[in-house]
Amino acid sequence: MIVDDEPNIVLALKYLLEEEGFDVHCYYDGDTAIENVAKVVPDLIILDVMMPGKDGFSVAKYIRNQSSLENTAIIFLTAKGTSQDKIEGYDSGAESYIVKPFDNDEIVAKVHDILGFNM
Amino acid sequence: MDARIVILVSLFYLLLLFGVAIYANKRSKVGQSIVNNPLVYSLSLAVYCTVWTYYGSVGRAAASGLGFVTVYLGPTIMAPIWYMVMRKMILISKQLRVTSIADFLSSRYGKSTFIGVITTIILVFGIIPYISIQLKAIGYSFDLITSQNSSNDFWDSSTFYKDKVNYFTILLAVFTILFGTRSLDPNERHEGLIAAIALESIVKLVAFLAAGIFAVYFLYDGLTDVFSKGAINPITSHLVTLKTDPAAATNWFWVLVLSAVSVMFLPRQFHVSVVENNNVSFVRQASWLFPLYLFLISFFVLPIAIAGKLSLPDGSEPDMFVLSLPLFHGHDWLALMVYIGGFSAAASMVVVSVISLSIMVSNNLLMPFLLKTRTAAIEGYALLSDRLLYIRRLVIIIILFLAYGFYKSVSSNFPLVSIGLISFTAILQLAPAVLGGMYWSNANKKGAMAGLLAGFFIWFITLPIPTLAESGIISKSLLTDGYFSVPWLRPYGLFGLENVDHISNACIWSMIFNIGLFVVVSLLTTQDVDELAQGDIYVHIEKYSNTPDMEVIRREASVQKLKQLLVRYLGSAKTRYLLKIYDGKLSDKNDDNASQEFINFIEKTLTGAFGSASAKLLLSTDIRRQSVTLEQLNELLKQTKEILEYSQALEEKTTELTKTTQELATVNTQLKQLDVLKAEFISTVTHELRTPITSIRSFAQMMEKKEDLLPEQKKEFLGIILKECDRIKRLINQVLEVEKIDAEVDALGESSSIDSTVRLALSRLQPQIEEKNINLTYQSSDSTIMVNLAEDKMLQVMLNLLSNALKFCDAQAGIIKVTLERNDIVNTTYLEVYNNGQYISPQYHNKIFEKFTQLKDGNLAKPEGSGLGLYITRKFVEQAGGKVSFISSEKEGTTFILQFP
C-alpha cells in the first residue's frame, strides 16, 4: 500500500513494485488510507509524512493500535530528513525511514528485506 | 431659643469635629489619607472665610453695597499669580522644612533670628484683633439667638466669670491645644485638623446658602424681586448702584491688593496652603475650586443685606442680618443652623491662626532667646521638644486671652470688617520681603529689616493707635490734632494726604516706606554668605528641588555628635524613629564624617521642629563649615548652576541612549523573527525542491535501468520529468522575484489592459481548470480598463490568484468566479477572484500577504507553494497604486479583491 499526496511519486513507486510482482494499492491522503487499510490489510505500507488530512505519523499510530494490522510493516518515505523527524517516525512504530529523493534499488531491496523477514 | 440647646448643639458640633479629626489621623496612619486630595485641600483654603465673610460682609454690604465684593475679587483675580507664587512657596518650604511664614522670611534672609522676631511680632499684633472679632461674633450671635428667651440673666459680660465669651475662649483654647499640640511633628502636619477644617468649610457654606435661599425665595420671590424692591426703596437704593468717586476707587484698589496678599501670606493661609500641603499639584485644581467657593459664599450677601434692611426692625445690627432674618421670621432651627455655620467660620479661623502663631512665637521668638541665654547651654536641659510643647500650649492660651482682652476693650465698638482690614494691612507689610525674597536675588537682610520695621511702624501709627483713640483708650484729640499736635502727622491723613479712607491712607504710606527702604537698602548694602546661599535656594528653587542634596558649601560633622544632638533635643525614642526613617548610608563608627545628605537631614529635622534660625544655632557648634568669601560663594553658585545644566544635558543624553537601545532591541527582535521565517522558508523550499527531484530521479533511474520499457511508457516518464522540471523552475523564479521586489524601488511608467491579461492567465491555466473540472466564469464590464503595471507583472498577479483559487476551491464541485468592473464615482477598478473552497482561518488574516506565510491547517498539512505568491501579488498591486484584500467565510468561500485607481 502506497500513501502519498504526490501523484508522480505514487506512480513511480507503483511501477517499481508492480514490476517486482507486488499487489499495489494507492491512496493520496491520510484519511482515505485509514478508511481503507482495514479492508486491504497490507503486508507493508509506504507512507508519506506531510499530507492533506491526517499526517503520516498519525496514520502509523492508528495502524499500530489495530490488532488486525499487527503484521503490517511501515516504511516512511518523506522529504523531512532531520534526525528528530526520524526519531518521531520510529517512535510511531515504523520499521524503516527513507528520505526523499530515494534510490529505486534501495527502496525495492528494503521492501524485499522487510517482507522476507516478516514472512 | 433656649440657651441650653444652643450650648449643647455647639458642644456636640465640637465633638463631631474632633471625631472627624481623630478618624482622619487614624486613616493617615494606615496610609489611607482622606485629606490627600485636591478637593479637601481647596476646602481647607476656605479657612479664609471667617465671621468677617459670614456676618461681616452682609454688614458691609448693608452700609456700602457692592464694596464687600473686593475681598473675594482679590483672591479670584489673582488666582493665576496665586498659583505661581504658591507653587514656588510650597517647593521652597518642603525643601527647607519651613513651617510658618515667619520662618519662611527668617530662612530666606540668612536664617536671621531678627527677621523671624519682627515678623512674628508684626503677625501677633496684626492677628490678635482679627481673632478678637471672631470672639465678638460668636458672643453676639449667641446673644441674638438666645435673646427671645429672657430667662438667662445669668450672663453678664461685665463680670469675668459671667461673660460667656470668656467661656468660648476657654473652649477654643482647649480645642486648639488638643488639635495643634498633641505632639511635636517636624513637618508640622496635622491631617486631623485639616479634615475638621474642610468639614467646617462645608458647614459654613451650606448654612450661609440656606440663609440666602431663605431670604431670597421664602421672604421674596427670587433675586429679581429682592433687587427691584431694593432699588425702589430709598433706604436701600444706594446699595444696588456702584459708587464712582475717586475715594471709593482708591479704597476698592487697596482692598483688592490687601485681600490678594492676605490670601497668600496670612499665617493661617500659609499654614493650610503650604505647610499642610500634601502634593504641590493640588495647587492647580485649588486655583479654580477656591475662587468657586468664594463665589458661592458671597453670592447671597447683597440680597441678604437688602432683605435685612427692608424687613427687619430699625436698629437691627447689620453684621447679624444673616442670623436675625430667620430669627425674626420665626425659623428657629434655620437660625440655629446659621449660628453653627458662623461658629464654624470662627472656630476654624481661630484654631488655625492660633496654632500657626504659636509655632512662630515658640520657634522664632522664644527658642532663639532660650538658646542664647545661659540656661539652654546647661546639659540636662534635655528634651527641648517636650518643653516646646508646653511653651506652645502656654502661648496659645496667652494669645487667645490677649484677643479676648482686645475684644473687651476695642472690638466691641467696631464693625467686623473694619477690624479685619486692619489685620490685612499688617499682613501687607510682609509682602515686599516675601515676594522680593522669592524673585529678586539682590534682596537682603538689611533691606528686609528696614522695610519691615518701617512698614510696621507706619501701620501701627495709622491704624491700631487711632483705633485705640476712637474707642477712648487714649485721647481722642490725636485724631484731629495729629501726633505731637503736628497737623501733617494726623494718623488718618498722614503728611497732609486728604480725601482717602483710613485703610488707603495706611496702605499708601506704609507701602511707600516699606518698599522704598527694602529696595534702596538692599541695593546699597551687601549680603553675607548665609543670605547669598539661602537667597539662591529661594530664587532658583527649581535647581534645588531636582537635586535635593546638592551642597554648595561643604560642611563637616561627626555622625555620633549629630545623633547626640537629636537625642538631646528630640528624645531618644523620636531619634530612633527618625533614624529608622532615614535610610542613608550611615556609618556606625563614632568618628565617621557624616555625609552631606545626613547633615541635611539633621538640619531639616531641627528646622522643622524649632525653626531655621534656632536650628542654625543648635548646629553651629557641631558642624564645621568650609569658610568661603562672598566671591567664592558666588563662583560656587555659578558652578552648581553649570553642574545642574550639565547633569540635565547628561540626563537627556541618557534618555536618548535608552531610546536608541530600545530601538535596537526592537530591530533585533524583528531580525530574529525574520531569521526564523527565513529558516522556515529555506526548509520549505528544500522540501518543495525534494519532491519534484524525487519523481525525476525515480523515473530517470527506471529509464536508465529498465531496457524493456515500452515507447509509450518512456514518453510518459519523460513527460513527468519535464513537468517536474518546470515546477522546480517556477519555484526558483518566484524566489528570485521576491529578492527583486525587496531590492526594487519603483517600476512606474508601464501599463497594461486588465481584461486581456486576465484572459491570458485563464488560457494558461485552462488545462488544470479542465482537469479539475472546475466551473469557472469570467465577467468583464469593460475591456478597456488599464492598470499601471507591466503586463508580465499583472499576468503573474492573476496567475497567483487563480492558481490559489484552483488549489483551494472545492475538490469535487469547484467554482471560481472572476469579475472585473469599474466604479467611476469613486474612481476605482475592482477585480475579484472568488472560489468556493475552504475558508482562511482568522489566525492567518494578518499574515497572509506577508513573505513566507503558508497556510497550515488541519486539512492542509502540506504547504503547496513557496509562501511567496500572495506576497508577490501584494507588492505588485501596491506598485500599481492599488490595494489587495480578501473576504473569507466558512459558508461563502473566499474572495480576493484587487482595487486599482
mmCIF file of N, CA and C in Angstrom, chain A residues 4-6 8-9 11-13 15-16 19-20 31 48-55 78-81 99-105, chain B residues 686-687 690-695 697-702 705-706 708-709 713 716-717 720 723-724 727 858-864:
data_model
loop_
_atom_site.group_PDB
_atom_site.id
_atom_site.type_symbol
_atom_site.label_atom_id
_atom_site.label_comp_id
_atom_site.label_asym_id
_atom_site.label_seq_id
_atom_site.Cartn_x
_atom_site.Cartn_y
_atom_site.Cartn_z
ATOM 1 N N ASP A 4 0.712 8.730 -0.522
ATOM 2 C CA ASP A 4 1.500 9.951 -0.749
ATOM 3 C C ASP A 4 0.642 10.915 -1.530
ATOM 4 N N ASP A 5 0.755 12.212 -1.253
ATOM 5 C CA ASP A 5 -0.088 13.167 -1.971
ATOM 6 C C ASP A 5 0.539 13.629 -3.284
ATOM 7 N N GLU A 6 1.740 13.156 -3.581
ATOM 8 C CA GLU A 6 2.371 13.499 -4.860
ATOM 9 C C GLU A 6 2.075 12.399 -5.880
ATOM 10 N N ASN A 8 2.939 11.800 -8.876
ATOM 11 C CA ASN A 8 4.048 11.283 -9.664
ATOM 12 C C ASN A 8 4.931 10.324 -8.885
ATOM 13 N N ILE A 9 5.074 10.599 -7.610
ATOM 14 C CA ILE A 9 5.877 9.704 -6.778
ATOM 15 C C ILE A 9 5.143 8.372 -6.606
ATOM 16 N N LEU A 11 3.061 7.141 -8.626
ATOM 17 C CA LEU A 11 3.143 6.460 -9.918
ATOM 18 C C LEU A 11 4.463 5.706 -10.069
ATOM 19 N N ALA A 12 5.555 6.395 -9.707
ATOM 20 C CA ALA A 12 6.870 5.769 -9.834
ATOM 21 C C ALA A 12 6.968 4.522 -8.958
ATOM 22 N N LEU A 13 6.495 4.644 -7.685
ATOM 23 C CA LEU A 13 6.574 3.514 -6.764
ATOM 24 C C LEU A 13 5.715 2.344 -7.259
ATOM 25 N N TYR A 15 4.938 1.584 -10.374
ATOM 26 C CA TYR A 15 5.676 0.901 -11.444
ATOM 27 C C TYR A 15 6.697 -0.055 -10.878
ATOM 28 N N LEU A 16 7.519 0.508 -9.972
ATOM 29 C CA LEU A 16 8.636 -0.271 -9.430
ATOM 30 C C LEU A 16 8.155 -1.545 -8.738
ATOM 31 N N GLU A 19 6.323 -4.174 -10.944
ATOM 32 C CA GLU A 19 7.375 -4.844 -11.702
ATOM 33 C C GLU A 19 7.920 -6.028 -10.916
ATOM 34 N N GLU A 20 8.005 -5.845 -9.553
ATOM 35 C CA GLU A 20 8.530 -6.890 -8.679
ATOM 36 C C GLU A 20 7.465 -7.937 -8.348
ATOM 37 N N ASP A 31 -6.557 10.328 5.453
ATOM 38 C CA ASP A 31 -7.896 9.900 5.846
ATOM 39 C C ASP A 31 -8.388 8.705 5.033
ATOM 40 N N ASP A 48 3.907 8.582 3.267
ATOM 41 C CA ASP A 48 4.466 9.959 3.289
ATOM 42 C C ASP A 48 4.101 10.594 4.628
ATOM 43 N N VAL A 49 4.841 11.640 5.043
ATOM 44 C CA VAL A 49 4.516 12.277 6.325
ATOM 45 C C VAL A 49 3.579 13.469 6.121
ATOM 46 N N MET A 50 3.998 14.439 5.288
ATOM 47 C CA MET A 50 3.173 15.640 5.129
ATOM 48 C C MET A 50 2.146 15.441 4.027
ATOM 49 N N MET A 51 0.881 15.265 4.464
ATOM 50 C CA MET A 51 -0.209 15.025 3.512
ATOM 51 C C MET A 51 -1.423 15.820 3.977
ATOM 52 N N PRO A 52 -2.353 16.050 3.049
ATOM 53 C CA PRO A 52 -3.628 16.622 3.491
ATOM 54 C C PRO A 52 -4.326 15.649 4.438
ATOM 55 N N GLY A 53 -5.157 16.171 5.305
ATOM 56 C CA GLY A 53 -5.829 15.311 6.274
ATOM 57 C C GLY A 53 -4.846 14.824 7.320
ATOM 58 N N LYS A 54 -5.029 13.605 7.805
ATOM 59 C CA LYS A 54 -4.119 13.075 8.836
ATOM 60 C C LYS A 54 -2.718 12.903 8.265
ATOM 61 N N ASP A 55 -1.718 13.289 9.020
ATOM 62 C CA ASP A 55 -0.352 13.130 8.513
ATOM 63 C C ASP A 55 0.133 11.697 8.742
ATOM 64 N N THR A 78 9.775 10.231 3.099
ATOM 65 C CA THR A 78 9.438 11.645 3.285
ATOM 66 C C THR A 78 10.601 12.563 2.961
ATOM 67 N N ALA A 79 10.253 13.832 2.713
ATOM 68 C CA ALA A 79 11.294 14.835 2.470
ATOM 69 C C ALA A 79 11.813 15.403 3.791
ATOM 70 N N LYS A 80 11.117 15.059 4.866
ATOM 71 C CA LYS A 80 11.571 15.568 6.167
ATOM 72 C C LYS A 80 12.742 14.714 6.639
ATOM 73 N N GLY A 81 13.939 15.307 6.613
ATOM 74 C CA GLY A 81 15.111 14.483 6.798
ATOM 75 C C GLY A 81 15.889 14.698 8.083
ATOM 76 N N VAL A 99 14.523 8.847 3.307
ATOM 77 C CA VAL A 99 14.397 10.274 2.990
ATOM 78 C C VAL A 99 14.396 10.449 1.476
ATOM 79 N N LYS A 100 13.445 11.297 0.985
ATOM 80 C CA LYS A 100 13.387 11.616 -0.439
ATOM 81 C C LYS A 100 14.573 12.496 -0.794
ATOM 82 N N PRO A 101 15.111 12.521 -1.971
ATOM 83 C CA PRO A 101 14.776 11.562 -3.041
ATOM 84 C C PRO A 101 15.417 10.191 -2.788
ATOM 85 N N PHE A 102 14.727 9.158 -3.213
ATOM 86 C CA PHE A 102 15.210 7.807 -2.895
ATOM 87 C C PHE A 102 15.854 7.146 -4.118
ATOM 88 N N ASP A 103 16.574 6.096 -3.826
ATOM 89 C CA ASP A 103 17.149 5.267 -4.897
ATOM 90 C C ASP A 103 16.183 4.109 -5.142
ATOM 91 N N ASN A 104 15.792 3.915 -6.407
ATOM 92 C CA ASN A 104 14.825 2.863 -6.732
ATOM 93 C C ASN A 104 15.249 1.505 -6.174
ATOM 94 N N ASP A 105 16.528 1.180 -6.384
ATOM 95 C CA ASP A 105 17.012 -0.141 -5.957
ATOM 96 C C ASP A 105 16.943 -0.285 -4.441
ATOM 97 N N THR B 686 13.426 23.723 0.421
ATOM 98 C CA THR B 686 14.147 22.464 0.175
ATOM 99 C C THR B 686 13.172 21.303 0.065
ATOM 100 N N HIS B 687 12.134 21.326 0.938
ATOM 101 C CA HIS B 687 11.132 20.277 0.849
ATOM 102 C C HIS B 687 10.473 20.298 -0.516
ATOM 103 N N ARG B 690 12.791 18.921 -3.061
ATOM 104 C CA ARG B 690 12.984 17.476 -2.962
ATOM 105 C C ARG B 690 11.884 16.694 -3.671
ATOM 106 N N THR B 691 10.643 17.212 -3.533
ATOM 107 C CA THR B 691 9.515 16.461 -4.072
ATOM 108 C C THR B 691 9.638 16.237 -5.589
ATOM 109 N N PRO B 692 9.779 17.316 -6.390
ATOM 110 C CA PRO B 692 9.941 17.050 -7.829
ATOM 111 C C PRO B 692 11.205 16.256 -8.140
ATOM 112 N N ILE B 693 12.274 16.539 -7.385
ATOM 113 C CA ILE B 693 13.530 15.819 -7.666
ATOM 114 C C ILE B 693 13.348 14.324 -7.432
ATOM 115 N N THR B 694 12.538 13.993 -6.394
ATOM 116 C CA THR B 694 12.279 12.584 -6.114
ATOM 117 C C THR B 694 11.663 11.888 -7.330
ATOM 118 N N SER B 695 10.623 12.546 -7.871
ATOM 119 C CA SER B 695 9.979 11.950 -9.042
ATOM 120 C C SER B 695 10.951 11.851 -10.206
ATOM 121 N N ARG B 697 14.155 11.799 -10.259
ATOM 122 C CA ARG B 697 15.219 10.814 -10.059
ATOM 123 C C ARG B 697 14.698 9.385 -10.275
ATOM 124 N N SER B 698 13.522 9.157 -9.695
ATOM 125 C CA SER B 698 12.967 7.818 -9.755
ATOM 126 C C SER B 698 12.689 7.381 -11.196
ATOM 127 N N PHE B 699 12.021 8.271 -11.946
ATOM 128 C CA PHE B 699 11.693 7.897 -13.325
ATOM 129 C C PHE B 699 12.944 7.811 -14.198
ATOM 130 N N ALA B 700 13.893 8.739 -13.989
ATOM 131 C CA ALA B 700 15.127 8.691 -14.777
ATOM 132 C C ALA B 700 15.870 7.384 -14.530
ATOM 133 N N GLN B 701 15.876 6.984 -13.236
ATOM 134 C CA GLN B 701 16.570 5.732 -12.887
ATOM 135 C C GLN B 701 15.918 4.518 -13.576
ATOM 136 N N MET B 702 14.553 4.569 -13.582
ATOM 137 C CA MET B 702 13.842 3.477 -14.235
ATOM 138 C C MET B 702 14.203 3.392 -15.699
ATOM 139 N N LYS B 705 17.709 1.951 -16.061
ATOM 140 C CA LYS B 705 17.949 0.552 -15.719
ATOM 141 C C LYS B 705 17.127 -0.427 -16.556
ATOM 142 N N LYS B 706 15.905 -0.035 -16.824
ATOM 143 C CA LYS B 706 14.999 -0.976 -17.479
ATOM 144 C C LYS B 706 15.020 -0.767 -18.982
ATOM 145 N N ASP B 708 13.539 -2.719 -21.137
ATOM 146 C CA ASP B 708 12.374 -3.268 -21.823
ATOM 147 C C ASP B 708 11.154 -2.364 -21.772
ATOM 148 N N LEU B 709 11.377 -1.040 -21.541
ATOM 149 C CA LEU B 709 10.239 -0.128 -21.449
ATOM 150 C C LEU B 709 9.587 0.076 -22.802
ATOM 151 N N GLN B 713 5.508 4.197 -22.483
ATOM 152 C CA GLN B 713 5.960 4.370 -21.103
ATOM 153 C C GLN B 713 7.097 5.391 -21.039
ATOM 154 N N GLU B 716 5.703 8.747 -21.368
ATOM 155 C CA GLU B 716 5.002 9.183 -20.153
ATOM 156 C C GLU B 716 5.999 9.629 -19.083
ATOM 157 N N PHE B 717 7.043 8.769 -18.926
ATOM 158 C CA PHE B 717 8.059 9.112 -17.917
ATOM 159 C C PHE B 717 8.727 10.437 -18.227
ATOM 160 N N ILE B 720 6.528 13.311 -17.362
ATOM 161 C CA ILE B 720 6.531 13.620 -15.917
ATOM 162 C C ILE B 720 7.797 14.370 -15.532
ATOM 163 N N LYS B 723 7.591 17.974 -16.572
ATOM 164 C CA LYS B 723 6.653 18.725 -15.738
ATOM 165 C C LYS B 723 7.270 19.080 -14.385
ATOM 166 N N GLU B 724 7.958 18.079 -13.828
ATOM 167 C CA GLU B 724 8.585 18.328 -12.519
ATOM 168 C C GLU B 724 9.725 19.332 -12.640
ATOM 169 N N ARG B 727 8.232 22.661 -12.579
ATOM 170 C CA ARG B 727 7.854 23.009 -11.206
ATOM 171 C C ARG B 727 9.048 23.603 -10.455
ATOM 172 N N GLY B 858 -5.463 21.946 9.711
ATOM 173 C CA GLY B 858 -5.667 20.519 9.933
ATOM 174 C C GLY B 858 -5.896 19.788 8.608
ATOM 175 N N ASN B 859 -6.644 20.406 7.748
ATOM 176 C CA ASN B 859 -6.970 19.747 6.494
ATOM 177 C C ASN B 859 -5.905 19.949 5.431
ATOM 178 N N LEU B 860 -4.915 20.714 5.781
ATOM 179 C CA LEU B 860 -3.967 21.097 4.733
ATOM 180 C C LEU B 860 -2.560 21.053 5.323
ATOM 181 N N ALA B 861 -2.145 19.862 5.671
ATOM 182 C CA ALA B 861 -0.878 19.738 6.383
ATOM 183 C C ALA B 861 0.292 20.155 5.513
ATOM 184 N N LYS B 862 0.138 19.998 4.261
ATOM 185 C CA LYS B 862 1.310 20.215 3.417
ATOM 186 C C LYS B 862 1.210 21.521 2.667
ATOM 187 N N PRO B 863 2.132 22.453 2.907
ATOM 188 C CA PRO B 863 2.117 23.710 2.168
ATOM 189 C C PRO B 863 2.331 23.419 0.695
ATOM 190 N N GLU B 864 1.485 24.019 -0.094
ATOM 191 C CA GLU B 864 1.543 23.681 -1.515
ATOM 192 C C GLU B 864 2.487 24.556 -2.292
#
